[in-house]
Amino acid sequence: MVLKKKKLYTDILIIGGGTAGCYAAITITGQSDKKVIIAEKANIKRSGCLAAGVNALNAYIVKGKTPEDYLEYVKQDANGLIREDLVLTMAERLNKVTRHLEKLGLVILKDENGEYVTRGNRNIKINGENIKPILADAVYEQENIKVINKVNIIDYIVKDNCVLGAYGFSIEENIFYIIYAKGVICSTGGAAGIYKPNNTGFSKHKMWYPPFNTGAGYAMGIRAGAEMTTFEMRFIALRCKDTIAPTGTIAQGVSAPRLTV
Ligand SMILES: Cc1cc2nc3c(=O)[nH]c(=O)nc-3n(C[C@H](O)[C@H](O)[C@H](O)COP(=O)(O)OP(=O)(O)OC[C@H]3O[C@@H](n4cnc5c(N)ncnc54)[C@H](O)[C@@H]3O)c2cc1C
């Protein structure tokens, strides 16, 4: 099979149009006149972790708490294996992003005083079944964003120790993409399927985390010699029999005591 080469040029290439990729794209075009390409392996309308929707925003600074409290929680949860500067800058922006998502159409539950309904110390309840289509709509409203769905990015274009773009191929047409960009953002999510599943047969890809996030971004970064930061801590969604959810989630539901190893 011969693949047709297609060269594209843009200011910013975003690899992976999940939550982070879509939000990065609308942020860039909202603040500048830069042209952005999102290259997504699936379809940004229903891709990545949020594909099926979620029922809470698990990162929010609720009344009476501060970004510093959030940092403290993350530090404890990760046994100190975090970049505090990155967590804090993220925590400082959580509520602004939440308000923006609500403006875009996300339904956030409110109490009789008009306050967001909280779930614990850092979460608010949402009707999030459509959170990904809402983000996708916001992307498609921006004329400076071009979305290429169903393209699997496989590597960076590297010259003189500099990333100039990325290579990928369409998973539906015989097209090999060569995308040049002045800047590249990698938001391909985590890496599912690294460890042997508990069910190696029929159900081996029944997992909590999207099986299609296969760690391409990690591999590309390592191959290109990029600084890979905050990879010391990893989350492994253990599963209980008959349930596809991290056991931590189940433990929370039954108020199990916290165990620090
Ligand atoms: C089942 C589940 C339930 C969750 N529930 C909640 C919740 O209730 N509340 C909450 O706050 N958080 C929840 N989370 C966490 C939250 O959804 C994630 O933290 C967040 O969506 C991660 O965003 P991301 O952009 O990093 O990754 P993703 O949204 O997964 O995006 C990665 C994107 O990259 C694409 N991609 C991967 N490789 C390539 C490649 N080689 N080329 C092109 N594209 C590629 C993927 O298709 C995907 O679209 C949940 C996660 C899961 C899995």
CSV table of C-alpha atoms and ligand atoms in Angstrom, one decimal:
chain,number,residue,atom,x,y,z
A,1,MET,CA,0.0,0.0,0.0
A,2,VAL,CA,1.4,3.4,-1.0
A,3,LEU,CA,0.5,6.3,1.3
A,4,LYS,CA,-0.1,9.7,-0.2
A,5,LYS,CA,2.0,12.4,1.6
A,6,LYS,CA,0.1,15.4,2.9
A,7,LYS,CA,2.1,18.4,4.2
A,8,LEU,CA,0.4,20.9,6.5
A,9,TYR,CA,1.8,24.1,8.1
A,10,THR,CA,0.5,25.8,11.2
A,11,ASP,CA,1.5,28.0,14.2
A,12,ILE,CA,0.6,25.4,16.9
A,13,LEU,CA,0.1,21.7,16.5
A,14,ILE,CA,-1.9,20.0,19.3
A,15,ILE,CA,-1.5,16.3,19.4
A,16,GLY,CA,-4.5,14.6,21.0
A,17,GLY,CA,-7.8,16.4,21.1
A,18,GLY,CA,-9.0,15.2,24.5
A,19,THR,CA,-9.9,17.5,27.4
A,20,ALA,CA,-6.5,19.2,27.6
A,21,GLY,CA,-6.0,19.4,23.8
A,22,CYS,CA,-9.4,21.0,23.1
A,23,TYR,CA,-9.1,23.4,26.0
A,24,ALA,CA,-5.6,24.4,25.0
A,25,ALA,CA,-6.8,25.1,21.5
A,26,ILE,CA,-9.7,27.4,22.5
A,27,THR,CA,-7.5,29.1,25.0
A,28,ILE,CA,-4.8,29.9,22.3
A,29,THR,CA,-7.3,31.1,19.7
A,30,GLY,CA,-9.1,33.1,22.4
A,31,GLN,CA,-6.0,35.0,23.3
A,32,SER,CA,-4.2,35.3,19.9
A,33,ASP,CA,-4.7,35.1,16.2
A,34,LYS,CA,-2.5,31.9,15.9
A,35,LYS,CA,-3.6,29.1,13.7
A,36,VAL,CA,-4.0,25.8,15.4
A,37,ILE,CA,-4.2,22.2,14.2
A,38,ILE,CA,-5.6,19.5,16.5
A,39,ALA,CA,-4.6,16.0,15.3
A,40,GLU,CA,-6.8,13.5,17.0
A,41,LYS,CA,-6.6,9.7,16.8
A,42,ALA,CA,-10.4,9.3,17.3
A,43,ASN,CA,-13.0,12.1,17.0
A,44,ILE,CA,-12.8,15.0,19.3
A,45,LYS,CA,-16.5,14.8,19.9
A,46,ARG,CA,-16.2,11.6,21.9
A,47,SER,CA,-12.5,10.9,22.6
A,48,GLY,CA,-10.2,10.2,25.5
A,49,CYS,CA,-11.1,9.9,29.2
A,50,LEU,CA,-14.2,12.1,28.9
A,51,ALA,CA,-15.7,10.3,25.9
A,52,ALA,CA,-18.6,8.8,27.9
A,53,GLY,CA,-19.0,11.8,30.2
A,54,VAL,CA,-18.3,12.3,33.9
A,55,ASN,CA,-20.5,13.2,36.9
A,56,ALA,CA,-18.2,15.6,38.8
A,57,LEU,CA,-15.4,18.0,38.4
A,58,ASN,CA,-12.8,16.4,40.6
A,59,ALA,CA,-10.6,19.5,40.8
A,60,TYR,CA,-12.2,22.6,42.2
A,61,ILE,CA,-11.4,25.0,45.0
A,62,VAL,CA,-14.6,24.9,47.1
A,63,LYS,CA,-15.7,27.7,49.5
A,64,GLY,CA,-13.3,28.1,52.5
A,65,LYS,CA,-10.4,26.3,50.7
A,66,THR,CA,-7.5,27.7,48.8
A,67,PRO,CA,-5.2,26.6,46.0
A,68,GLU,CA,-2.5,26.0,48.7
A,69,ASP,CA,-4.9,23.5,50.4
A,70,TYR,CA,-5.3,21.7,47.1
A,71,LEU,CA,-1.5,21.6,46.7
A,72,GLU,CA,-1.2,20.1,50.2
A,73,TYR,CA,-3.8,17.4,49.3
A,74,VAL,CA,-2.0,16.5,46.1
A,75,LYS,CA,1.4,16.4,47.9
A,76,GLN,CA,0.0,14.0,50.5
A,77,ASP,CA,-1.8,11.9,48.0
A,78,ALA,CA,1.4,11.5,45.9
A,79,ASN,CA,3.7,11.1,48.9
A,80,GLY,CA,5.5,14.3,47.9
A,81,LEU,CA,6.3,13.1,44.4
A,82,ILE,CA,5.0,16.2,42.6
A,83,ARG,CA,6.2,19.4,41.0
A,84,GLU,CA,4.7,21.9,43.5
A,85,ASP,CA,5.0,24.8,41.1
A,86,LEU,CA,2.9,23.1,38.4
A,87,VAL,CA,0.2,21.8,40.8
A,88,LEU,CA,-0.1,25.3,42.4
A,89,THR,CA,-0.4,27.2,39.1
A,90,MET,CA,-3.0,24.7,37.9
A,91,ALA,CA,-5.0,25.0,41.2
A,92,GLU,CA,-5.0,28.8,40.9
A,93,ARG,CA,-6.9,28.5,37.6
A,94,LEU,CA,-9.3,25.7,38.4
A,95,ASN,CA,-12.3,27.9,39.2
A,96,LYS,CA,-11.8,30.2,36.3
A,97,VAL,CA,-11.8,27.2,33.9
A,98,THR,CA,-14.9,25.8,35.6
A,99,ARG,CA,-16.8,29.1,35.1
A,100,HIS,CA,-15.7,29.1,31.5
A,101,LEU,CA,-17.0,25.5,31.0
A,102,GLU,CA,-20.3,26.5,32.5
A,103,LYS,CA,-20.5,29.4,30.0
A,104,LEU,CA,-19.9,27.0,27.2
A,105,GLY,CA,-22.9,25.0,28.3
A,106,LEU,CA,-21.8,22.5,31.0
A,107,VAL,CA,-24.6,21.9,33.5
A,108,ILE,CA,-23.2,22.3,37.1
A,109,LEU,CA,-25.6,21.5,39.9
A,110,LYS,CA,-26.5,24.3,42.2
A,111,ASP,CA,-28.1,24.4,45.7
A,112,GLU,CA,-31.0,26.7,46.7
A,113,ASN,CA,-28.5,29.6,47.2
A,114,GLY,CA,-27.2,29.3,43.7
A,115,GLU,CA,-23.9,27.8,44.9
A,116,TYR,CA,-22.3,24.8,43.2
A,117,VAL,CA,-23.2,21.5,44.9
A,118,THR,CA,-20.0,20.0,46.3
A,119,ARG,CA,-19.0,16.4,46.7
A,120,GLY,CA,-16.3,16.4,49.3
A,121,ASN,CA,-13.6,19.0,49.7
A,122,ARG,CA,-12.4,19.4,46.1
A,123,ASN,CA,-15.2,18.3,43.9
A,124,ILE,CA,-18.5,19.7,42.4
A,125,LYS,CA,-21.3,17.8,40.9
A,126,ILE,CA,-22.1,18.2,37.2
A,127,ASN,CA,-24.4,16.7,34.6
A,128,GLY,CA,-21.4,15.9,32.5
A,129,GLU,CA,-22.6,13.4,29.9
A,130,ASN,CA,-22.1,16.0,27.2
A,131,ILE,CA,-18.9,17.6,28.5
A,132,LYS,CA,-16.8,16.4,25.5
A,133,PRO,CA,-19.3,17.4,22.8
A,134,ILE,CA,-19.5,20.8,24.5
A,135,LEU,CA,-15.8,21.2,24.3
A,136,ALA,CA,-15.8,20.0,20.7
A,137,ASP,CA,-18.5,22.5,19.7
A,138,ALA,CA,-16.4,25.3,21.3
A,139,VAL,CA,-13.4,24.2,19.2
A,140,TYR,CA,-15.4,24.1,15.9
A,141,GLU,CA,-16.7,27.6,16.6
A,142,GLN,CA,-13.1,28.9,16.2
A,143,GLU,CA,-12.2,29.5,12.6
A,144,ASN,CA,-8.5,29.5,13.4
A,145,ILE,CA,-8.6,25.8,14.6
A,146,LYS,CA,-8.4,23.0,12.1
A,147,VAL,CA,-9.3,19.6,13.4
A,148,ILE,CA,-8.0,16.5,11.8
A,149,ASN,CA,-9.8,13.5,13.3
A,150,LYS,CA,-8.7,9.9,12.9
A,151,VAL,CA,-5.0,10.6,12.5
A,152,ASN,CA,-2.6,8.7,14.6
A,153,ILE,CA,0.5,10.7,15.4
A,154,ILE,CA,3.5,8.5,15.6
A,155,ASP,CA,6.6,10.8,16.0
A,156,TYR,CA,7.9,14.3,16.2
A,157,ILE,CA,9.8,15.9,13.3
A,158,VAL,CA,13.1,16.7,15.0
A,159,LYS,CA,15.9,18.8,13.5
A,160,ASP,CA,19.0,20.1,15.4
A,161,ASN,CA,17.5,19.1,18.7
A,162,CYS,CA,14.3,21.1,17.9
A,163,VAL,CA,10.7,19.8,17.4
A,164,LEU,CA,9.4,21.1,14.1
A,165,GLY,CA,6.1,19.2,14.0
A,166,ALA,CA,5.0,15.7,13.8
A,167,TYR,CA,4.3,12.7,11.5
A,168,GLY,CA,1.1,10.7,11.5
A,169,PHE,CA,-1.1,8.6,9.4
A,170,SER,CA,-4.9,8.6,8.8
A,171,ILE,CA,-6.5,5.5,10.1
A,172,GLU,CA,-9.2,5.6,7.4
A,173,GLU,CA,-7.5,6.9,4.3
A,174,ASN,CA,-4.1,6.2,2.7
A,175,ILE,CA,-2.6,9.5,3.9
A,176,PHE,CA,0.7,10.1,5.7
A,177,TYR,CA,0.6,13.5,7.4
A,178,ILE,CA,3.7,15.7,7.8
A,179,ILE,CA,2.6,18.6,9.9
A,180,TYR,CA,5.0,21.5,10.5
A,181,ALA,CA,4.4,23.8,13.4
A,182,LYS,CA,6.2,26.7,15.2
A,183,GLY,CA,5.1,25.1,18.5
A,184,VAL,CA,3.8,21.6,19.4
A,185,ILE,CA,1.6,20.7,22.4
A,186,CYS,CA,1.4,17.1,23.3
A,187,SER,CA,-1.8,16.1,25.1
A,188,THR,CA,-2.2,12.4,24.3
A,189,GLY,CA,-3.2,11.4,27.8
A,190,GLY,CA,-1.8,8.6,29.8
A,191,ALA,CA,-0.7,5.1,28.9
A,192,ALA,CA,-3.2,2.3,29.3
A,193,GLY,CA,-2.3,-1.4,29.0
A,194,ILE,CA,1.2,-1.1,30.3
A,195,TYR,CA,0.7,-3.9,32.8
A,196,LYS,CA,-0.8,-7.3,32.3
A,197,PRO,CA,-4.5,-7.1,33.0
A,198,ASN,CA,-6.2,-9.4,35.5
A,199,ASN,CA,-8.2,-10.9,32.7
A,200,THR,CA,-5.9,-11.8,29.9
A,201,GLY,CA,-8.5,-13.4,27.7
A,202,PHE,CA,-11.8,-12.2,26.4
A,203,SER,CA,-12.0,-9.1,28.5
A,204,LYS,CA,-8.4,-8.0,28.4
A,205,HIS,CA,-9.3,-4.5,27.1
A,206,LYS,CA,-12.1,-4.0,29.6
A,207,MET,CA,-10.4,-1.4,31.6
A,208,TRP,CA,-11.3,1.8,33.4
A,209,TYR,CA,-8.8,4.0,31.6
A,210,PRO,CA,-9.4,4.5,27.8
A,211,PRO,CA,-7.5,1.7,26.1
A,212,PHE,CA,-6.7,3.9,23.1
A,213,ASN,CA,-4.5,6.2,25.2
A,214,THR,CA,-1.4,4.1,24.6
A,215,GLY,CA,1.3,6.4,25.8
A,216,ALA,CA,2.3,7.7,22.3
A,217,GLY,CA,3.2,11.1,23.8
A,218,TYR,CA,5.5,9.4,26.4
A,219,ALA,CA,7.3,7.5,23.6
A,220,MET,CA,7.6,10.4,21.3
A,221,GLY,CA,9.0,12.7,24.1
A,222,ILE,CA,11.5,10.1,25.2
A,223,ARG,CA,12.7,9.4,21.7
A,224,ALA,CA,13.2,13.1,21.0
A,225,GLY,CA,15.2,13.6,24.2
A,226,ALA,CA,12.6,15.9,25.7
A,227,GLU,CA,12.6,16.6,29.4
A,228,MET,CA,9.9,14.3,30.8
A,229,THR,CA,8.7,15.8,34.0
A,230,THR,CA,6.3,14.5,36.8
A,231,PHE,CA,6.4,10.9,35.7
A,232,GLU,CA,7.6,9.6,39.0
A,233,MET,CA,4.0,9.2,40.3
A,234,ARG,CA,1.7,6.8,38.5
A,235,PHE,CA,-1.9,6.0,39.1
A,236,ILE,CA,-2.9,2.4,38.6
A,237,ALA,CA,-6.7,1.8,38.6
A,238,LEU,CA,-7.0,-1.5,40.3
A,239,ARG,CA,-10.2,-3.3,39.7
A,240,CYS,CA,-12.6,-5.3,41.8
A,241,LYS,CA,-14.5,-8.2,40.5
A,242,ASP,CA,-17.5,-7.3,38.4
A,243,THR,CA,-16.7,-3.6,38.5
A,244,ILE,CA,-14.8,-1.4,36.2
A,245,ALA,CA,-13.8,1.4,38.4
A,246,PRO,CA,-10.7,2.2,40.4
A,247,THR,CA,-10.9,0.6,43.8
A,248,GLY,CA,-10.1,4.0,45.2
A,249,THR,CA,-13.5,5.2,44.0
A,250,ILE,CA,-15.2,2.3,45.6
A,251,ALA,CA,-13.3,2.8,48.8
A,252,GLN,CA,-14.4,6.4,48.9
A,253,GLY,CA,-18.0,5.3,48.5
A,254,VAL,CA,-17.8,3.0,51.5
A,255,SER,CA,-15.8,5.6,53.5
A,256,ALA,CA,-12.8,3.2,53.9
A,257,PRO,CA,-10.0,4.6,56.1
A,258,ARG,CA,-7.0,6.1,54.2
A,259,LEU,CA,-3.8,4.0,54.1
A,260,THR,CA,-0.4,5.7,53.6
A,261,VAL,CA,2.3,3.4,52.4
B,1,LIG,C1,-13.6,6.5,33.2
B,1,LIG,C2,-13.1,7.8,33.7
B,1,LIG,C3,-13.9,8.6,34.5
B,1,LIG,C4,-13.5,9.8,35.0
B,1,LIG,N1,-14.3,10.6,35.8
B,1,LIG,C5,-13.9,11.8,36.1
B,1,LIG,C6,-14.8,12.6,36.9
B,1,LIG,O1,-16.0,12.3,37.2
B,1,LIG,N2,-14.4,13.9,37.2
B,1,LIG,C7,-13.1,14.3,36.8
B,1,LIG,O2,-12.8,15.5,37.1
B,1,LIG,N3,-12.3,13.6,36.1
B,1,LIG,C8,-12.6,12.3,35.8
B,1,LIG,N4,-11.8,11.6,35.1
B,1,LIG,C9,-10.4,12.1,34.7
B,1,LIG,C10,-10.5,13.1,33.6
B,1,LIG,O3,-11.4,12.6,32.6
B,1,LIG,C11,-9.1,13.1,32.9
B,1,LIG,O4,-8.2,13.5,33.9
B,1,LIG,C12,-9.0,14.1,31.8
B,1,LIG,O5,-10.0,13.9,30.8
B,1,LIG,C13,-7.6,13.9,31.1
B,1,LIG,O6,-7.5,14.8,30.0
B,1,LIG,P1,-6.4,14.6,28.9
B,1,LIG,O7,-6.6,15.6,27.8
B,1,LIG,O8,-5.0,14.6,29.6
B,1,LIG,O9,-6.6,13.1,28.3
B,1,LIG,P2,-7.7,12.6,27.3
B,1,LIG,O10,-9.0,13.4,27.5
B,1,LIG,O11,-7.8,11.2,27.5
B,1,LIG,O12,-7.2,13.0,25.9
B,1,LIG,C14,-6.1,12.3,25.2
B,1,LIG,C15,-6.5,12.4,23.7
B,1,LIG,O13,-5.3,12.0,22.9
B,1,LIG,C16,-5.7,11.2,21.9
B,1,LIG,N5,-4.6,10.5,21.4
B,1,LIG,C17,-3.9,9.5,22.1
B,1,LIG,N6,-2.8,9.1,21.4
B,1,LIG,C18,-2.8,9.8,20.2
B,1,LIG,C19,-2.0,9.8,19.1
B,1,LIG,N7,-0.9,9.0,19.0
B,1,LIG,N8,-2.3,10.6,18.0
B,1,LIG,C20,-3.4,11.4,18.1
B,1,LIG,N9,-4.2,11.5,19.2
B,1,LIG,C21,-3.9,10.7,20.2
B,1,LIG,C22,-6.9,10.3,22.5
B,1,LIG,O14,-7.7,9.8,21.5
B,1,LIG,C23,-7.6,11.4,23.4
B,1,LIG,O15,-8.6,12.0,22.7
B,1,LIG,C24,-12.2,10.3,34.6
B,1,LIG,C25,-11.4,9.5,33.8
B,1,LIG,C26,-11.8,8.3,33.4
B,1,LIG,C27,-10.9,7.4,32.5
